[in-house]
Each structure stands twice: as structure tokens, then as C-alpha cells.
PDB file of C-alpha atoms in Angstrom:
ATOM      1  CA  MET A 905     103.869  70.494  70.130  1.00 56.00           C
ATOM      2  CA  ASP A 906     107.054  68.863  68.923  1.00 76.00           C
ATOM      3  CA  ASN A 907     108.987  66.294  70.975  1.00 81.00           C
ATOM      4  CA  GLN A 908     111.921  68.586  71.713  1.00 83.00           C
ATOM      5  CA  LEU A 909     109.704  71.241  73.335  1.00 82.00           C
ATOM      6  CA  ARG A 910     107.783  68.551  75.241  1.00 85.00           C
ATOM      7  CA  ASN A 911     111.053  67.018  76.523  1.00 85.00           C
ATOM      8  CA  LYS A 912     112.314  70.446  77.608  1.00 87.00           C
ATOM      9  CA  LYS A 913     109.103  71.162  79.517  1.00 87.00           C
ATOM     10  CA  TYR A 914     109.277  67.740  81.154  1.00 89.00           C
ATOM     11  CA  LEU A 915     112.913  68.215  82.180  1.00 87.00           C
ATOM     12  CA  ASP A 916     112.087  71.668  83.598  1.00 87.00           C
ATOM     13  CA  TYR A 917     109.233  70.104  85.593  1.00 88.00           C
ATOM     14  CA  VAL A 918     111.475  67.300  86.904  1.00 87.00           C
ATOM     15  CA  ASN A 919     114.282  69.706  87.830  1.00 86.00           C
ATOM     16  CA  LYS A 920     111.860  71.852  89.829  1.00 86.00           C
ATOM     17  CA  ARG A 921     110.629  68.776  91.767  1.00 87.00           C
ATOM     18  CA  LEU A 922     114.015  67.201  92.484  1.00 85.00           C
ATOM     19  CA  PRO A 923     115.298  67.675  96.012  1.00 82.00           C
ATOM     20  CA  LYS A 924     118.414  69.805  96.120  1.00 81.00           C
ATOM     21  CA  THR A 925     121.489  67.877  97.157  1.00 79.00           C
ATOM     22  CA  LYS A 926     123.502  69.387  99.952  1.00 83.00           C
ATOM     23  CA  TRP A 927     126.879  68.559  98.461  1.00 85.00           C
ATOM     24  CA  PHE A 928     129.091  69.603 101.383  1.00 90.00           C
ATOM     25  CA  PRO A 929     127.512  67.359 104.048  1.00 89.00           C
ATOM     26  CA  SER A 930     127.393  64.484 101.535  1.00 89.00           C
ATOM     27  CA  LEU A 931     131.069  64.980 100.719  1.00 91.00           C
ATOM     28  CA  LEU A 932     131.969  65.210 104.397  1.00 93.00           C
ATOM     29  CA  TRP A 933     130.072  62.033 105.365  1.00 92.00           C
ATOM     30  CA  ALA A 934     131.547  60.147 102.403  1.00 92.00           C
ATOM     31  CA  PHE A 935     135.043  61.228 103.415  1.00 94.00           C
ATOM     32  CA  LEU A 936     134.497  60.308 107.102  1.00 94.00           C
ATOM     33  CA  VAL A 937     132.892  56.932 106.492  1.00 93.00           C
ATOM     34  CA  GLY A 938     135.419  55.995 103.798  1.00 93.00           C
ATOM     35  CA  GLY A 939     138.183  57.033 106.200  1.00 93.00           C
ATOM     36  CA  ILE A 940     136.701  54.961 108.996  1.00 94.00           C
ATOM     37  CA  ILE A 941     136.605  51.899 106.731  1.00 93.00           C
ATOM     38  CA  CYS A 942     140.248  52.482 105.825  1.00 93.00           C
ATOM     39  CA  VAL A 943     141.187  52.952 109.491  1.00 95.00           C
ATOM     40  CA  ILE A 944     139.505  49.668 110.336  1.00 95.00           C
ATOM     41  CA  GLY A 945     141.519  47.960 107.574  1.00 95.00           C
ATOM     42  CA  GLN A 946     144.736  49.586 108.822  1.00 97.00           C
ATOM     43  CA  GLY A 947     143.848  48.522 112.379  1.00 97.00           C
ATOM     44  CA  ILE A 948     143.424  44.926 111.250  1.00 97.00           C
ATOM     45  CA  PHE A 949     146.766  45.117 109.455  1.00 97.00           C
ATOM     46  CA  ASP A 950     148.520  46.628 112.482  1.00 97.00           C
ATOM     47  CA  ALA A 951     146.984  44.044 114.807  1.00 97.00           C
ATOM     48  CA  GLY A 952     148.172  41.271 112.533  1.00 96.00           C
ATOM     49  CA  THR A 953     151.726  42.514 112.499  1.00 96.00           C
ATOM     50  CA  ALA A 954     151.891  43.411 116.203  1.00 96.00           C
ATOM     51  CA  LEU A 955     149.830  40.702 117.897  1.00 96.00           C
ATOM     52  CA  PHE A 956     150.318  37.746 115.597  1.00 94.00           C
ATOM     53  CA  ASP A 957     153.758  38.599 114.205  1.00 94.00           C
ATOM     54  CA  PHE A 958     152.547  38.342 110.600  1.00 95.00           C
ATOM     55  CA  ASP A 959     154.754  39.611 107.819  1.00 96.00           C
ATOM     56  CA  LYS A 960     153.330  42.462 105.748  1.00 96.00           C
ATOM     57  CA  GLU A 961     151.909  40.271 102.963  1.00 95.00           C
ATOM     58  CA  THR A 962     150.131  37.933 105.397  1.00 96.00           C
ATOM     59  CA  ALA A 963     148.735  40.891 107.358  1.00 96.00           C
ATOM     60  CA  GLN A 964     147.484  42.473 104.117  1.00 96.00           C
ATOM     61  CA  ARG A 965     145.751  39.245 103.102  1.00 95.00           C
ATOM     62  CA  TYR A 966     144.032  38.912 106.467  1.00 95.00           C
ATOM     63  CA  SER A 967     142.990  42.585 106.352  1.00 96.00           C
ATOM     64  CA  LEU A 968     141.326  42.070 102.966  1.00 94.00           C
ATOM     65  CA  ILE A 969     139.660  38.801 103.966  1.00 95.00           C
ATOM     66  CA  ILE A 970     138.260  40.347 107.149  1.00 96.00           C
ATOM     67  CA  LEU A 971     137.027  43.491 105.372  1.00 95.00           C
ATOM     68  CA  ILE A 972     135.365  41.415 102.651  1.00 93.00           C
ATOM     69  CA  PHE A 973     133.722  39.202 105.291  1.00 94.00           C
ATOM     70  CA  LEU A 974     132.495  42.186 107.330  1.00 95.00           C
ATOM     71  CA  ALA A 975     131.080  43.933 104.250  1.00 93.00           C
ATOM     72  CA  SER A 976     129.267  40.738 103.180  1.00 91.00           C
ATOM     73  CA  LEU A 977     127.969  40.106 106.663  1.00 94.00           C
ATOM     74  CA  LEU A 978     126.728  43.702 107.035  1.00 94.00           C
ATOM     75  CA  THR A 979     125.107  43.451 103.571  1.00 91.00           C
ATOM     76  CA  GLY A 980     123.344  40.242 104.577  1.00 88.00           C
ATOM     77  CA  LEU A 981     122.070  41.912 107.790  1.00 92.00           C
ATOM     78  CA  GLY A 982     120.889  44.961 105.819  1.00 89.00           C
ATOM     79  CA  VAL A 983     123.267  47.327 107.633  1.00 93.00           C
ATOM     80  CA  TYR A 984     125.615  48.052 104.732  1.00 91.00           C
ATOM     81  CA  ASP A 985     122.718  49.459 102.676  1.00 88.00           C
ATOM     82  CA  GLN A 986     121.987  51.901 105.463  1.00 91.00           C
ATOM     83  CA  ILE A 987     125.655  52.857 105.598  1.00 91.00           C
ATOM     84  CA  GLY A 988     125.579  53.393 101.822  1.00 88.00           C
ATOM     85  CA  THR A 989     122.475  55.546 102.048  1.00 87.00           C
ATOM     86  CA  PHE A 990     124.101  57.663 104.736  1.00 84.00           C
ATOM     87  CA  ALA A 991     127.680  57.763 103.417  1.00 88.00           C
ATOM     88  CA  GLY A 992     127.176  57.577  99.653  1.00 85.00           C
ATOM     89  CA  ALA A 993     130.438  57.094  97.781  1.00 85.00           C
ATOM     90  CA  GLY A 994     132.346  56.709 101.065  1.00 87.00           C
ATOM     91  CA  SER A 995     130.878  53.210 101.432  1.00 88.00           C
ATOM     92  CA  ILE A 996     132.241  51.964  98.124  1.00 84.00           C
ATOM     93  CA  ILE A 997     135.875  51.770  99.147  1.00 80.00           C
ATOM     94  CA  PRO A 998     137.115  49.316  96.543  1.00 75.00           C
ATOM     95  CA  ILE A 999     137.235  46.076  98.518  1.00 86.00           C
ATOM     96  CA  THR A1000     134.126  46.576 100.707  1.00 89.00           C
ATOM     97  CA  GLY A1001     132.103  48.105  97.871  1.00 86.00           C
ATOM     98  CA  PHE A1002     132.971  45.210  95.608  1.00 84.00           C
ATOM     99  CA  SER A1003     131.971  42.721  98.324  1.00 86.00           C
ATOM    100  CA  ASN A1004     128.680  44.575  98.742  1.00 86.00           C
ATOM    101  CA  SER A1005     128.087  44.597  94.973  1.00 82.00           C
ATOM    102  CA  ILE A1006     128.313  40.794  94.891  1.00 82.00           C
ATOM    103  CA  ALA A1007     126.426  40.044  98.134  1.00 83.00           C
ATOM    104  CA  SER A1008     123.587  42.516  97.634  1.00 82.00           C
ATOM    105  CA  PRO A1009     122.073  41.054  94.406  1.00 81.00           C
ATOM    106  CA  ALA A1010     122.647  37.539  95.807  1.00 77.00           C
ATOM    107  CA  MET A1011     120.539  38.458  98.850  1.00 78.00           C
ATOM    108  CA  GLU A1012     117.885  40.145  96.725  1.00 77.00           C
ATOM    109  CA  PHE A1013     117.406  37.171  94.411  1.00 77.00           C
ATOM    110  CA  LYS A1014     117.963  34.274  96.846  1.00 72.00           C
ATOM    111  CA  ASN A1015     114.307  33.262  96.612  1.00 76.00           C
ATOM    112  CA  GLU A1016     114.841  32.353  92.923  1.00 77.00           C
ATOM    113  CA  GLY A1017     117.055  29.428  93.973  1.00 74.00           C
ATOM    114  CA  ILE A1018     120.728  28.681  94.150  1.00 73.00           C
ATOM    115  CA  ILE A1019     121.450  28.592  90.441  1.00 74.00           C
ATOM    116  CA  PHE A1020     119.180  31.261  88.952  1.00 72.00           C
ATOM    117  CA  GLY A1021     119.107  33.443  92.044  1.00 69.00           C
ATOM    118  CA  LEU A1022     122.339  33.393  93.994  1.00 69.00           C
ATOM    119  CA  SER A1023     124.758  32.164  91.340  1.00 70.00           C
ATOM    120  CA  VAL A1024     123.556  34.226  88.399  1.00 72.00           C
ATOM    121  CA  LYS A1025     122.397  37.443  89.979  1.00 71.00           C
ATOM    122  CA  MET A1026     125.364  37.928  92.315  1.00 72.00           C
ATOM    123  CA  PHE A1027     127.568  38.757  89.292  1.00 73.00           C
ATOM    124  CA  THR A1028     125.089  41.165  87.673  1.00 75.00           C
ATOM    125  CA  VAL A1029     126.955  44.190  88.985  1.00 72.00           C
ATOM    126  CA  ALA A1030     130.375  42.671  89.691  1.00 75.00           C
ATOM    127  CA  GLY A1031     130.615  40.530  86.557  1.00 76.00           C
ATOM    128  CA  PRO A1032     131.789  43.278  84.197  1.00 80.00           C
ATOM    129  CA  VAL A1033     134.338  44.407  86.772  1.00 76.00           C
ATOM    130  CA  ILE A1034     135.722  40.853  87.059  1.00 80.00           C
ATOM    131  CA  VAL A1035     135.783  40.315  83.282  1.00 81.00           C
ATOM    132  CA  ASN A1036     137.483  43.632  82.570  1.00 85.00           C
ATOM    133  CA  GLY A1037     139.956  43.117  85.435  1.00 85.00           C
ATOM    134  CA  VAL A1038     140.967  39.705  84.140  1.00 88.00           C
ATOM    135  CA  ALA A1039     141.251  40.968  80.583  1.00 91.00           C
ATOM    136  CA  ALA A1040     143.363  43.959  81.662  1.00 92.00           C
ATOM    137  CA  SER A1041     145.640  41.765  83.751  1.00 93.00           C
ATOM    138  CA  ILE A1042     146.156  39.439  80.760  1.00 94.00           C
ATOM    139  CA  LEU A1043     147.038  42.372  78.503  1.00 95.00           C
ATOM    140  CA  VAL A1044     149.440  43.787  81.140  1.00 94.00           C
ATOM    141  CA  GLY A1045     151.002  40.343  81.490  1.00 92.00           C
ATOM    142  CA  ILE A1046     151.513  40.090  77.734  1.00 94.00           C
ATOM    143  CA  VAL A1047     153.110  43.565  77.626  1.00 94.00           C
ATOM    144  CA  TYR A1048     155.407  42.657  80.548  1.00 92.00           C
ATOM    145  CA  TYR A1049     156.351  39.390  78.813  1.00 93.00           C
ATOM    146  CA  ILE A1050     157.149  41.211  75.548  1.00 93.00           C
ATOM    147  CA  MET A1051     159.209  43.805  77.428  1.00 93.00           C
ATOM    148  CA  GLY A1052     161.111  41.044  79.208  1.00 86.00           C
ATOM    149  CA  VAL A1053     160.058  42.172  82.668  1.00 77.00           C
ATOM    150  CA  VAL A1054     158.649  38.829  83.679  1.00 63.00           C
TER     151      VAL A1054
END
């Protein structure tokens, strides 16, 4: 039996055994949980402008800081993973998902020590995002400089 036929039989076997995803409930929960995270962020922003008389930029900064803190705290307590299991893509709203992607490996590898556990492993997932973000921002800055925008 050649490899191609063996691979096809294996894939057929795997596809028969895989649980069928109920896409509509998954989509609905992702939408609702992602929306709730965004509503929490908007609530923090509105509270900052109304209660503390922050300007928009300051309220935005506090909203991001608080959302990052809450996502990291919930990751450390093991709650964010449960939210992610339940909500799927709805839990990876950019700022909270990024916070979770840094905190989760750090928590997982903390027993390897501060340097080889926390410091190295916490950027396993987020590292490429940071590197590509910095590189893209440098390229955009160069283009803006050449165009005379800056």
C-alpha cells in the first residue's frame, strides 16, 4: 500500500472520529463574549471621562491598562482559559488576548525559574507579534518621513 492511499485512509478515519463543531452556537458565544469584553472597556472609558474628568486620551490609556491587568489576573487565576474554552475567538479581543498570550506561557513555565521560565517562555507566542509590530511601525515611520508627513 502506497503512502498516499494510507494517508487518505487515515484522514478518513480521523474525520469520522472528530466531533462535529456546532458553528452557530460557537459563533454566537464568541460574538457575545467579545462584545461583553468591549462593553467593559467602553464602561471603563466612560467612567474615566464622567467620574474622573479624564480627557479622551487619558481615559483610553486607563481602559487599556485595566483590561490588560484584568486579563492577566484572570489568566493567573485560570479563569481566562475557561472563558477561552467557552467563547473561542471572542476571548481574543486584541488587547486582552495579547495579555493572555503573554501571561499564559509565563504561568505554565514559572517552575523553570525567572530567566528560563517566565522571561523566555512568556514571549513564545507574543514575541513574533511584537517583533513584526515594531518592524511594521518602523517601515511606516520611514514611509511617512519620506512623504513628509512627519
